[in-house]
């Protein structure tokens, strides 16, 4: 079973439409639809918000999805909205303590602004290029080889300040849910 199928199952169990889940969770209807249809997996932050809204713990959302095995992760690319792409690198452990991803932003482009769940943390490592992190009212400029660790619940956006693609390793650790 995939995460979208599990989401649909939990939503239908509560007799909710996608529109109702969107309104209650604050997650765009189009995003929820793409998750349910398998067109995207969503972010850890969106999974946390969906689980809270549906009244389940995150492990229940991930239950029955895949076996808890350790194996290499095939490349799974999730497109941003014209700004770049995210390579989800997490394995199949159902009670994940972190969600690693490789973010690629084209020159001059920005990531979508997505607040994390309260209590979550995020670590960034710039592999290539130059980025600026907008964290609330603060701005941090980072180049290749530099890192930043911050509370992910604070609204934040990555912006590529260079003319060529920037690559960033992002590791998000959720709160216990």
mmCIF file of C-alpha atoms in Angstrom:
data_model
loop_
_atom_site.group_PDB
_atom_site.id
_atom_site.type_symbol
_atom_site.label_atom_id
_atom_site.label_comp_id
_atom_site.label_asym_id
_atom_site.label_seq_id
_atom_site.Cartn_x
_atom_site.Cartn_y
_atom_site.Cartn_z
ATOM 1 C CA UNK A 1 0.000 0.000 0.000
ATOM 2 C CA UNK A 2 1.237 3.520 -0.800
ATOM 3 C CA UNK A 3 0.908 6.571 1.446
ATOM 4 C CA UNK A 4 -1.774 8.054 -0.838
ATOM 5 C CA UNK A 5 -3.896 4.918 -0.591
ATOM 6 C CA UNK A 6 -3.560 4.959 3.196
ATOM 7 C CA UNK A 7 -4.496 8.649 3.301
ATOM 8 C CA UNK A 8 -7.614 7.990 1.205
ATOM 9 C CA UNK A 9 -8.541 5.048 3.457
ATOM 10 C CA UNK A 10 -8.226 7.135 6.649
ATOM 11 C CA UNK A 11 -10.071 10.099 5.105
ATOM 12 C CA UNK A 12 -12.950 7.955 3.833
ATOM 13 C CA UNK A 13 -13.181 6.213 7.208
ATOM 14 C CA UNK A 14 -14.168 9.638 8.577
ATOM 15 C CA UNK A 15 -16.562 10.303 5.654
ATOM 16 C CA UNK A 16 -14.571 13.409 4.664
ATOM 17 C CA UNK A 17 -14.129 14.780 1.175
ATOM 18 C CA UNK A 18 -10.747 16.019 -0.014
ATOM 19 C CA UNK A 19 -12.128 19.556 0.305
ATOM 20 C CA UNK A 20 -12.989 18.958 3.978
ATOM 21 C CA UNK A 21 -9.537 17.533 4.710
ATOM 22 C CA UNK A 22 -7.962 20.483 2.906
ATOM 23 C CA UNK A 23 -9.952 22.995 4.942
ATOM 24 C CA UNK A 24 -9.223 21.259 8.250
ATOM 25 C CA UNK A 25 -5.511 20.652 7.588
ATOM 26 C CA UNK A 26 -4.608 23.833 5.725
ATOM 27 C CA UNK A 27 -3.024 21.747 2.948
ATOM 28 C CA UNK A 28 -3.982 22.670 -0.613
ATOM 29 C CA UNK A 29 -6.677 20.499 -2.168
ATOM 30 C CA UNK A 30 -4.484 19.950 -5.241
ATOM 31 C CA UNK A 31 -1.628 18.690 -3.047
ATOM 32 C CA UNK A 32 -3.891 16.250 -1.200
ATOM 33 C CA UNK A 33 -5.302 15.022 -4.514
ATOM 34 C CA UNK A 34 -1.811 14.437 -5.944
ATOM 35 C CA UNK A 35 -0.776 12.542 -2.802
ATOM 36 C CA UNK A 36 -3.876 10.329 -2.930
ATOM 37 C CA UNK A 37 -3.427 9.560 -6.629
ATOM 38 C CA UNK A 38 0.268 8.777 -6.216
ATOM 39 C CA UNK A 39 1.462 11.718 -8.326
ATOM 40 C CA UNK A 40 3.519 12.944 -5.360
ATOM 41 C CA UNK A 41 4.368 11.673 -1.900
ATOM 42 C CA UNK A 42 4.162 14.956 0.002
ATOM 43 C CA UNK A 43 6.593 16.211 2.604
ATOM 44 C CA UNK A 44 7.111 14.980 6.121
ATOM 45 C CA UNK A 45 5.540 18.231 7.333
ATOM 46 C CA UNK A 46 2.421 17.606 5.255
ATOM 47 C CA UNK A 47 2.230 14.013 6.530
ATOM 48 C CA UNK A 48 2.439 15.257 10.129
ATOM 49 C CA UNK A 49 -0.343 17.805 9.521
ATOM 50 C CA UNK A 50 -2.525 15.218 7.770
ATOM 51 C CA UNK A 51 -2.044 12.723 10.608
ATOM 52 C CA UNK A 52 -2.931 15.341 13.245
ATOM 53 C CA UNK A 53 -6.001 16.444 11.301
ATOM 54 C CA UNK A 54 -7.196 12.851 10.895
ATOM 55 C CA UNK A 55 -6.573 12.183 14.596
ATOM 56 C CA UNK A 56 -3.905 9.523 14.089
ATOM 57 C CA UNK A 57 -0.217 9.275 14.935
ATOM 58 C CA UNK A 58 2.297 9.412 12.101
ATOM 59 C CA UNK A 59 3.174 5.690 12.431
ATOM 60 C CA UNK A 60 -0.507 4.862 11.823
ATOM 61 C CA UNK A 61 -0.436 6.892 8.599
ATOM 62 C CA UNK A 62 2.634 4.886 7.546
ATOM 63 C CA UNK A 63 1.274 1.534 8.787
ATOM 64 C CA UNK A 64 0.928 -1.180 6.131
ATOM 65 C CA UNK A 65 2.745 0.936 3.555
ATOM 66 C CA UNK A 66 5.943 -1.086 3.225
ATOM 67 C CA UNK A 67 7.914 -3.540 5.282
ATOM 68 C CA UNK A 68 10.521 -2.177 7.677
ATOM 69 C CA UNK A 69 13.534 -3.270 5.715
ATOM 70 C CA UNK A 70 16.885 -1.656 5.204
ATOM 71 C CA UNK A 71 17.874 -1.410 1.556
ATOM 72 C CA UNK A 72 19.223 1.122 -0.919
ATOM 73 C CA UNK A 73 16.689 3.766 -1.892
ATOM 74 C CA UNK A 74 15.967 4.140 -5.612
ATOM 75 C CA UNK A 75 15.932 7.719 -6.893
ATOM 76 C CA UNK A 76 12.509 9.262 -6.425
ATOM 77 C CA UNK A 77 12.130 12.722 -7.860
ATOM 78 C CA UNK A 78 9.333 15.006 -6.752
ATOM 79 C CA UNK A 79 8.985 18.176 -8.791
ATOM 80 C CA UNK A 80 8.603 21.598 -7.314
ATOM 81 C CA UNK A 81 6.309 24.070 -9.023
ATOM 82 C CA UNK A 82 8.769 25.350 -11.622
ATOM 83 C CA UNK A 83 11.406 26.124 -9.020
ATOM 84 C CA UNK A 84 13.422 22.926 -9.052
ATOM 85 C CA UNK A 85 13.057 19.453 -7.675
ATOM 86 C CA UNK A 86 13.370 17.386 -4.519
ATOM 87 C CA UNK A 87 14.923 13.925 -4.440
ATOM 88 C CA UNK A 88 13.344 12.044 -1.534
ATOM 89 C CA UNK A 89 16.001 9.757 -0.090
ATOM 90 C CA UNK A 90 14.207 8.199 2.882
ATOM 91 C CA UNK A 91 13.917 4.439 3.164
ATOM 92 C CA UNK A 92 10.902 2.428 4.224
ATOM 93 C CA UNK A 93 11.100 2.429 8.007
ATOM 94 C CA UNK A 94 7.579 3.158 9.227
ATOM 95 C CA UNK A 95 8.617 5.085 12.335
ATOM 96 C CA UNK A 96 11.099 7.431 10.677
ATOM 97 C CA UNK A 97 12.994 9.814 12.913
ATOM 98 C CA UNK A 98 14.093 11.970 9.968
ATOM 99 C CA UNK A 99 13.331 12.677 6.338
ATOM 100 C CA UNK A 100 16.398 13.323 4.183
ATOM 101 C CA UNK A 101 15.968 14.946 0.780
ATOM 102 C CA UNK A 102 18.196 16.453 -1.892
ATOM 103 C CA UNK A 103 16.810 19.781 -3.124
ATOM 104 C CA UNK A 104 17.817 21.215 -6.495
ATOM 105 C CA UNK A 105 16.902 24.846 -7.160
ATOM 106 C CA UNK A 106 17.511 26.441 -10.537
ATOM 107 C CA UNK A 107 19.308 29.801 -10.636
ATOM 108 C CA UNK A 108 17.217 32.615 -9.160
ATOM 109 C CA UNK A 109 14.388 30.281 -8.104
ATOM 110 C CA UNK A 110 12.872 29.734 -4.640
ATOM 111 C CA UNK A 111 11.326 26.813 -2.805
ATOM 112 C CA UNK A 112 7.685 26.953 -1.816
ATOM 113 C CA UNK A 113 7.130 28.393 1.654
ATOM 114 C CA UNK A 114 6.005 25.560 3.896
ATOM 115 C CA UNK A 115 6.000 25.773 7.679
ATOM 116 C CA UNK A 116 7.017 22.629 9.493
ATOM 117 C CA UNK A 117 5.221 21.067 12.415
ATOM 118 C CA UNK A 118 5.744 22.551 15.868
ATOM 119 C CA UNK A 119 8.809 20.963 17.437
ATOM 120 C CA UNK A 120 10.334 19.815 14.143
ATOM 121 C CA UNK A 121 13.937 20.575 13.186
ATOM 122 C CA UNK A 122 15.694 20.983 9.858
ATOM 123 C CA UNK A 123 19.341 20.660 8.874
ATOM 124 C CA UNK A 124 20.671 22.012 5.576
ATOM 125 C CA UNK A 125 23.996 21.271 3.887
ATOM 126 C CA UNK A 126 24.772 23.165 0.691
ATOM 127 C CA UNK A 127 26.370 20.691 -1.711
ATOM 128 C CA UNK A 128 26.669 23.087 -4.663
ATOM 129 C CA UNK A 129 25.872 26.725 -5.352
ATOM 130 C CA UNK A 130 24.730 29.614 -3.173
ATOM 131 C CA UNK A 131 21.439 29.936 -1.331
ATOM 132 C CA UNK A 132 19.713 32.341 0.990
ATOM 133 C CA UNK A 133 17.418 30.977 3.689
ATOM 134 C CA UNK A 134 14.597 33.289 4.753
ATOM 135 C CA UNK A 135 13.704 32.207 8.280
ATOM 136 C CA UNK A 136 10.952 34.444 9.571
ATOM 137 C CA UNK A 137 12.501 37.935 9.427
ATOM 138 C CA UNK A 138 16.103 36.641 9.342
ATOM 139 C CA UNK A 139 18.202 35.940 6.234
ATOM 140 C CA UNK A 140 21.127 33.507 6.076
ATOM 141 C CA UNK A 141 23.454 33.248 3.069
ATOM 142 C CA UNK A 142 25.152 29.888 2.596
ATOM 143 C CA UNK A 143 27.629 28.570 0.048
ATOM 144 C CA UNK A 144 28.912 25.112 -0.846
ATOM 145 C CA UNK A 145 30.087 23.220 2.239
ATOM 146 C CA UNK A 146 28.143 25.377 4.718
ATOM 147 C CA UNK A 147 25.391 24.136 7.019
ATOM 148 C CA UNK A 148 22.494 25.477 9.053
ATOM 149 C CA UNK A 149 20.278 23.850 11.699
ATOM 150 C CA UNK A 150 17.012 25.558 12.694
ATOM 151 C CA UNK A 151 13.488 25.008 14.065
ATOM 152 C CA UNK A 152 11.458 23.979 11.020
ATOM 153 C CA UNK A 153 8.168 25.233 12.463
ATOM 154 C CA UNK A 154 9.323 28.783 11.751
ATOM 155 C CA UNK A 155 8.173 29.757 8.211
ATOM 156 C CA UNK A 156 11.106 29.424 5.839
ATOM 157 C CA UNK A 157 12.004 29.604 2.148
ATOM 158 C CA UNK A 158 15.169 28.708 0.245
ATOM 159 C CA UNK A 159 16.262 31.022 -2.569
ATOM 160 C CA UNK A 160 19.034 30.279 -5.054
ATOM 161 C CA UNK A 161 21.064 33.509 -5.236
ATOM 162 C CA UNK A 162 23.326 32.225 -8.022
ATOM 163 C CA UNK A 163 22.918 31.920 -11.751
ATOM 164 C CA UNK A 164 23.296 28.129 -11.890
ATOM 165 C CA UNK A 165 21.569 25.279 -10.062
ATOM 166 C CA UNK A 166 22.092 24.927 -6.307
ATOM 167 C CA UNK A 167 21.954 21.528 -4.597
ATOM 168 C CA UNK A 168 21.096 21.260 -0.896
ATOM 169 C CA UNK A 169 20.883 18.213 1.375
ATOM 170 C CA UNK A 170 17.943 18.739 3.724
ATOM 171 C CA UNK A 171 17.233 16.544 6.741
ATOM 172 C CA UNK A 172 13.985 17.163 8.624
ATOM 173 C CA UNK A 173 13.337 15.605 12.029
ATOM 174 C CA UNK A 174 9.684 15.657 13.073
ATOM 175 C CA UNK A 175 8.426 16.040 16.608
ATOM 176 C CA UNK A 176 7.096 12.891 18.200
ATOM 177 C CA UNK A 177 3.522 12.482 16.953
#
